[in-house]
XYZ file of C-alpha atoms in Angstrom:
382
model
C -2.984 -4.016 28.991
C -1.792 -7.518 28.239
C 1.490 -8.511 29.797
C 4.267 -10.123 27.756
C 5.839 -13.283 29.122
C 8.691 -15.556 28.127
C 6.138 -17.892 26.563
C 5.413 -15.482 23.730
C 6.335 -16.828 20.310
C 9.691 -15.595 19.060
C 10.791 -15.391 15.423
C 13.336 -17.784 14.054
C 16.899 -16.540 14.068
C 18.879 -16.376 10.806
C 19.757 -19.858 9.673
C 16.669 -21.429 11.254
C 13.778 -22.513 9.060
C 11.091 -23.969 11.283
C 11.412 -27.724 11.827
C 12.817 -28.528 8.382
C 15.324 -31.319 7.960
C 18.989 -30.339 8.428
C 19.693 -30.802 4.725
C 16.940 -28.424 3.722
C 18.073 -25.867 6.301
C 21.610 -25.961 4.930
C 20.343 -25.568 1.377
C 18.149 -22.627 2.344
C 21.044 -21.019 4.200
C 23.304 -21.368 1.163
C 20.652 -19.851 -1.097
C 20.178 -16.924 1.293
C 23.918 -16.281 1.452
C 24.253 -16.496 -2.334
C 21.310 -14.142 -2.865
C 22.745 -11.659 -0.368
C 26.159 -11.720 -2.036
C 24.608 -11.136 -5.467
C 22.484 -8.272 -4.140
C 25.455 -6.547 -2.486
C 27.639 -6.955 -5.592
C 24.925 -5.487 -7.824
C 24.453 -2.565 -5.438
C 28.199 -1.987 -5.238
C 28.162 -1.521 -9.029
C 25.009 0.616 -9.146
C 25.807 2.825 -6.183
C 29.502 2.990 -7.050
C 28.867 4.591 -10.444
C 29.151 8.038 -8.861
C 32.158 7.343 -6.656
C 34.256 9.959 -8.474
C 31.720 12.771 -8.264
C 33.303 15.986 -7.033
C 33.015 17.070 -3.416
C 30.557 19.705 -2.341
C 31.343 22.128 0.488
C 30.518 19.893 3.462
C 32.581 17.063 2.011
C 35.534 19.403 1.649
C 35.145 20.429 5.289
C 34.951 16.770 6.351
C 38.168 15.806 4.588
C 39.826 18.973 5.820
C 39.010 18.221 9.466
C 39.908 14.537 9.092
C 43.284 15.465 7.563
C 44.520 16.774 10.902
C 46.186 14.555 13.523
C 43.705 12.499 15.523
C 44.442 14.381 18.727
C 43.423 17.689 17.105
C 40.082 16.562 15.657
C 37.952 16.985 18.828
C 39.192 20.552 19.299
C 38.603 21.452 15.647
C 35.034 20.179 15.862
C 34.231 22.739 18.562
C 33.817 25.103 15.596
C 31.988 22.619 13.361
C 29.057 21.304 15.378
C 29.544 17.550 14.834
C 30.760 14.679 17.047
C 34.173 13.134 16.268
C 33.710 9.421 15.466
C 33.170 9.691 11.712
C 36.121 12.078 11.330
C 38.384 9.715 13.259
C 37.326 6.825 11.012
C 37.781 9.001 7.915
C 41.264 10.001 9.096
C 42.278 6.345 9.393
C 40.641 5.520 6.058
C 42.499 8.296 4.228
C 45.808 7.188 5.718
C 45.231 3.681 4.350
C 43.254 4.214 1.122
C 43.688 7.835 0.051
C 41.876 11.156 0.199
C 40.528 11.702 -3.312
C 36.826 12.042 -4.039
C 36.440 8.428 -5.148
C 38.620 7.040 -2.347
C 36.742 8.794 0.447
C 33.380 8.010 -1.158
C 34.309 4.331 -0.906
C 34.114 4.619 2.878
C 30.509 5.793 2.711
C 29.769 3.161 0.073
C 31.097 0.506 2.443
C 28.760 1.673 5.207
C 25.819 1.762 2.787
C 26.516 -1.747 1.513
C 26.886 -3.022 5.090
C 23.403 -1.683 5.808
C 21.881 -4.299 3.475
C 23.014 -7.406 5.421
C 22.407 -5.469 8.649
C 18.800 -4.898 7.589
C 18.470 -8.560 6.612
C 19.732 -9.686 10.007
C 17.651 -7.137 11.927
C 14.356 -7.930 10.220
C 14.970 -11.691 10.152
C 16.064 -12.041 13.771
C 13.188 -9.867 15.007
C 10.259 -10.724 12.752
C 11.207 -13.706 10.586
C 12.926 -14.552 7.316
C 10.443 -12.823 5.012
C 10.610 -9.604 7.029
C 14.413 -9.737 6.920
C 14.538 -9.962 3.163
C 11.968 -7.200 2.794
C 14.047 -4.934 5.063
C 17.111 -5.667 2.918
C 15.200 -4.913 -0.288
C 13.748 -1.680 1.128
C 17.316 -0.531 1.832
C 18.488 -1.721 -1.589
C 15.923 0.376 -3.493
C 16.086 3.376 -1.159
C 17.282 6.544 -2.943
C 18.525 8.159 0.301
C 20.949 5.301 0.938
C 21.995 5.324 -2.721
C 22.734 9.059 -2.683
C 24.708 9.121 0.553
C 26.704 6.068 -0.466
C 28.714 8.628 -2.456
C 28.931 11.428 0.086
C 32.025 11.952 2.217
C 29.877 12.550 5.261
C 28.583 10.420 8.111
C 25.019 9.828 6.957
C 25.333 6.267 5.605
C 27.082 5.376 8.875
C 24.196 6.953 10.817
C 21.677 4.736 8.993
C 23.766 1.651 9.728
C 24.332 2.406 13.420
C 20.717 3.426 14.039
C 19.412 0.268 12.393
C 21.688 -1.967 14.454
C 21.016 -0.046 17.672
C 17.241 -0.315 17.233
C 17.482 -4.034 16.468
C 19.569 -4.592 19.610
C 17.102 -2.511 21.618
C 14.119 -4.577 20.434
C 15.947 -7.831 21.124
C 16.760 -6.705 24.665
C 13.571 -4.937 25.692
C 10.832 -6.610 23.628
C 12.149 -10.178 23.357
C 13.914 -10.192 26.754
C 17.261 -11.219 25.268
C 19.514 -9.607 27.852
C 22.712 -10.478 25.986
C 21.888 -7.600 23.636
C 21.986 -4.978 26.411
C 25.747 -4.239 26.136
C 25.435 -4.338 22.348
C 22.686 -1.727 22.465
C 24.653 0.463 24.877
C 27.774 0.341 22.699
C 25.850 1.056 19.478
C 23.914 3.930 21.032
C 27.168 5.458 22.296
C 28.737 5.061 18.835
C 25.700 6.751 17.277
C 25.915 9.629 19.756
C 29.560 10.092 18.777
C 28.597 10.066 15.076
C 25.726 12.558 14.835
C 23.903 14.814 17.284
C 20.535 13.365 16.268
C 21.706 10.253 18.094
C 20.397 12.098 21.164
C 16.915 11.889 19.634
C 17.340 8.157 19.010
C 18.373 7.779 22.649
C 15.355 9.767 23.810
C 13.022 7.736 21.581
C 14.353 4.384 22.765
C 14.258 5.608 26.362
C 10.569 6.443 26.033
C 9.955 3.110 24.286
C 11.743 1.324 27.137
C 9.241 2.804 29.582
C 6.437 1.303 27.498
C 8.195 -2.063 27.477
C 8.484 -1.946 31.260
C 4.761 -1.276 31.566
C 3.949 -4.187 29.228
C 6.211 -6.766 30.857
C 5.774 -9.048 33.830
C 9.495 -8.582 34.506
C 9.201 -4.883 35.325
C 11.841 -4.765 38.043
C 14.386 -6.513 35.849
C 13.630 -4.234 32.894
C 14.039 -1.161 35.100
C 17.507 -2.407 36.044
C 18.282 -3.235 32.415
C 17.175 0.224 31.305
C 19.281 1.956 33.929
C 22.343 -0.147 33.130
C 22.219 0.076 29.335
C 21.295 3.732 29.010
C 23.598 4.577 31.906
C 26.523 2.837 30.188
C 25.862 4.715 26.950
C 25.716 7.995 28.872
C 28.989 7.296 30.702
C 30.731 6.551 27.392
C 29.298 9.726 25.832
C 29.791 11.997 28.862
C 33.309 13.214 27.896
C 31.824 14.804 24.767
C 28.977 16.619 26.551
C 30.982 19.812 27.348
C 31.868 20.148 23.666
C 28.246 19.554 22.647
C 27.069 22.259 25.043
C 29.698 24.642 23.692
C 28.701 23.898 20.097
C 25.030 24.532 20.830
C 25.913 27.911 22.314
C 27.924 29.082 19.290
C 25.202 28.978 16.605
C 27.458 26.951 14.321
C 24.556 26.202 11.970
C 23.150 29.660 11.158
C 21.498 28.270 8.037
C 19.247 26.020 10.104
C 15.670 27.012 10.845
C 12.662 25.256 12.272
C 10.917 23.476 9.400
C 7.293 23.925 8.508
C 4.992 20.927 8.465
C 5.040 21.141 4.677
C 8.834 20.862 4.682
C 8.766 17.921 7.080
C 6.205 16.124 4.940
C 8.189 16.763 1.762
C 11.414 15.507 3.339
C 9.745 12.365 4.684
C 8.339 11.606 1.238
C 11.726 12.228 -0.384
C 13.264 9.578 1.872
C 11.565 7.062 -0.414
C 12.148 8.886 -3.665
C 8.807 10.212 -4.859
C 5.240 10.777 -3.639
C 4.060 7.757 -5.615
C 6.612 5.472 -3.976
C 5.835 6.841 -0.519
C 2.073 6.397 -0.936
C 2.335 2.865 -2.331
C 4.814 1.805 0.356
C 2.673 3.342 3.108
C -0.358 1.504 1.733
C 1.426 -1.857 1.766
C 2.843 -1.321 5.258
C -0.540 -0.149 6.502
C -2.213 -3.333 5.243
C 0.224 -5.475 7.203
C 0.220 -3.412 10.387
C -3.583 -3.373 10.364
C -3.554 -7.158 10.693
C -1.254 -6.864 13.703
C -3.484 -4.281 15.365
C -6.271 -6.832 15.696
C -4.124 -9.116 17.823
C -3.150 -9.118 21.475
C 0.009 -7.374 22.630
C 2.444 -9.803 21.017
C 6.147 -8.984 20.692
C 5.574 -7.920 17.070
C 2.850 -5.478 18.161
C 5.024 -4.101 20.960
C 7.949 -3.745 18.544
C 5.680 -1.816 16.166
C 4.699 0.554 18.957
C 8.334 1.020 19.985
C 9.421 1.823 16.434
C 6.514 4.225 16.078
C 7.493 6.020 19.288
C 11.129 6.295 18.180
C 10.087 7.676 14.775
C 7.801 10.304 16.312
C 10.412 11.380 18.858
C 13.085 11.778 16.166
C 10.803 13.853 13.930
C 9.379 15.952 16.760
C 12.784 16.420 18.377
C 14.314 17.545 15.101
C 11.521 20.062 14.687
C 11.825 21.399 18.241
C 15.616 21.657 18.035
C 15.359 24.014 15.074
C 18.321 22.240 13.453
C 16.719 20.408 10.564
C 18.109 19.180 7.276
C 16.974 16.448 4.924
C 20.256 14.577 5.335
C 19.716 14.409 9.107
C 16.765 12.093 8.437
C 19.309 9.277 8.199
C 18.358 8.633 11.825
C 14.657 8.449 10.931
C 15.114 6.089 7.994
C 16.195 3.135 10.150
C 12.983 2.713 12.208
C 10.934 3.228 9.052
C 12.842 0.398 7.329
C 12.069 -1.969 10.208
C 8.410 -0.904 10.230
C 8.271 -1.471 6.479
C 9.792 -4.931 6.796
C 7.367 -5.951 9.508
C 4.287 -4.461 7.839
C 4.967 -5.745 4.341
C 5.789 -9.234 5.640
C 2.409 -9.427 7.379
C 0.307 -7.974 4.557
C 0.309 -10.939 2.189
C 0.308 -10.623 -1.582
C -1.180 -7.083 -1.688
C 1.661 -5.755 0.489
C 4.304 -7.561 -1.567
C 2.750 -6.117 -4.727
C 3.157 -2.671 -3.191
C 6.846 -3.385 -2.580
C 7.245 -4.417 -6.217
C 5.536 -1.230 -7.361
C 7.868 0.864 -5.197
C 10.882 -0.879 -6.720
C 9.610 0.006 -10.202
C 8.874 3.624 -9.259
C 12.284 4.197 -7.665
C 14.310 2.534 -10.453
C 16.880 3.212 -11.703
C 18.699 3.569 -8.411
C 19.740 7.196 -8.040
C 23.265 8.549 -7.964
C 24.791 11.940 -7.223
C 24.541 14.969 -9.514
C 27.146 15.496 -12.252
C 30.390 17.209 -11.169
C 29.606 20.417 -13.027
C 26.521 20.896 -10.854
C 28.445 20.814 -7.598
C 30.622 23.359 -5.812
C 34.332 24.075 -6.126
C 35.056 22.469 -2.744
C 37.297 19.907 -4.483
C 40.001 22.536 -4.884
C 39.560 23.649 -1.274
C 39.951 20.087 0.076
C 43.017 19.277 -2.014
C-alpha cells in the first residue's frame, strides 16, 4: 500500500483560488459569500413554509421534556432513551423565543440552514471549491433536511454535527492537520450527547482511523492522535454512559425492530427523495469516484475510503442494534453528502448533469404534511 506523506497535494482552503491575483481572489470571495447568502435566504423561505405545522407525538414529548428545569432533564430522559444535549438547547431556546409549534420549529430550521455553509466549508476545505459548492447544493435539494427543518426533534442537529465531525476527522487524520484533533473530539462528544447513533459514528471513524494509521508514514504520531482525540471524546461522554446502559436495559423503544434489507434499501433511497433521484445521483458520484480509483492512494482516495467505512459501519450498526428508524439516518446522510461532493466534483460534465437532474427530480423542495394529517400531540404539549 502506498504511504501518504506531507508532500501530498492538499486542496485550497476557502478563500484561496490557486495563484490568482489578490484582486481576483477578493472578487471571487465576495461572489461566493453573496451566492451563499442568497441560497440560505431562499432556503429559509422554502423550508420555513411549514414552520407552523402541528406537532406529532415525538415533538410533543420533546417539548414536554425540555419544559422541565435543566437539572431534571437528564433524569427524565432515563425513561425516554435519548441523550440530553438537544433537550437542553431546546429548553434554552423556548425560554428565549417561545414554545409554540412555529417557534420551536425555528430551532431545527436554524440547524438545517447552518448545514448549508457547513457543507460548503467541509467540501471546499477538504476537496476544493467545486466540491464545496456541490456539497452545499446536495444539502439544499435534500428532502430529508427539508423535512426535519420543521421537526422539533434533534435530527437536523445530528446532520450538522456529523458533517462537521467527519470534516474535522478527515482534516486531522487524512491531511495531518493536527489542529483539528480537539475540534473533532469536541464535535464527536457533542454528537454522542445528541443522539445514540453518535456511537456508530464514533465506531466508524475509529475504524477509519486505523486505516489512516496503516496508510501513513507517521504511524506512531497518528496512534497518539487517535488515542488522545477518541479518549477525550470518551472522557467527556463517560458521565452519560450509566444512563445509556440503563436505557438500553429498559426496552424504551418497543416499536423498534431489526429492519429487513428491503427496508434498509428503501430508507436509503428515501434519503434523496425518490428512486430516480437516488439512481441518477449514484450514477454521477460513481463516475467521479471511478476516476479516483485509478490513482494512487492520494488524500482524496483515502478520504473516500474513510467515508465509505463510516457509512457502512453506521448502516450495519443500526441494523445490528435492532433500533432502526428512517429519521435516525440523519447520521448516515452526512458522509453520503461528502462522498457526493467529492464524486460529482471529479466526474466532469456528466456528473454535474446528474446533479442537475437530481435537482429537477426533487423539486419542489418538500415540506411537512398538513396539520390535519398529524396527531393531536399539540394539545398534549400545550
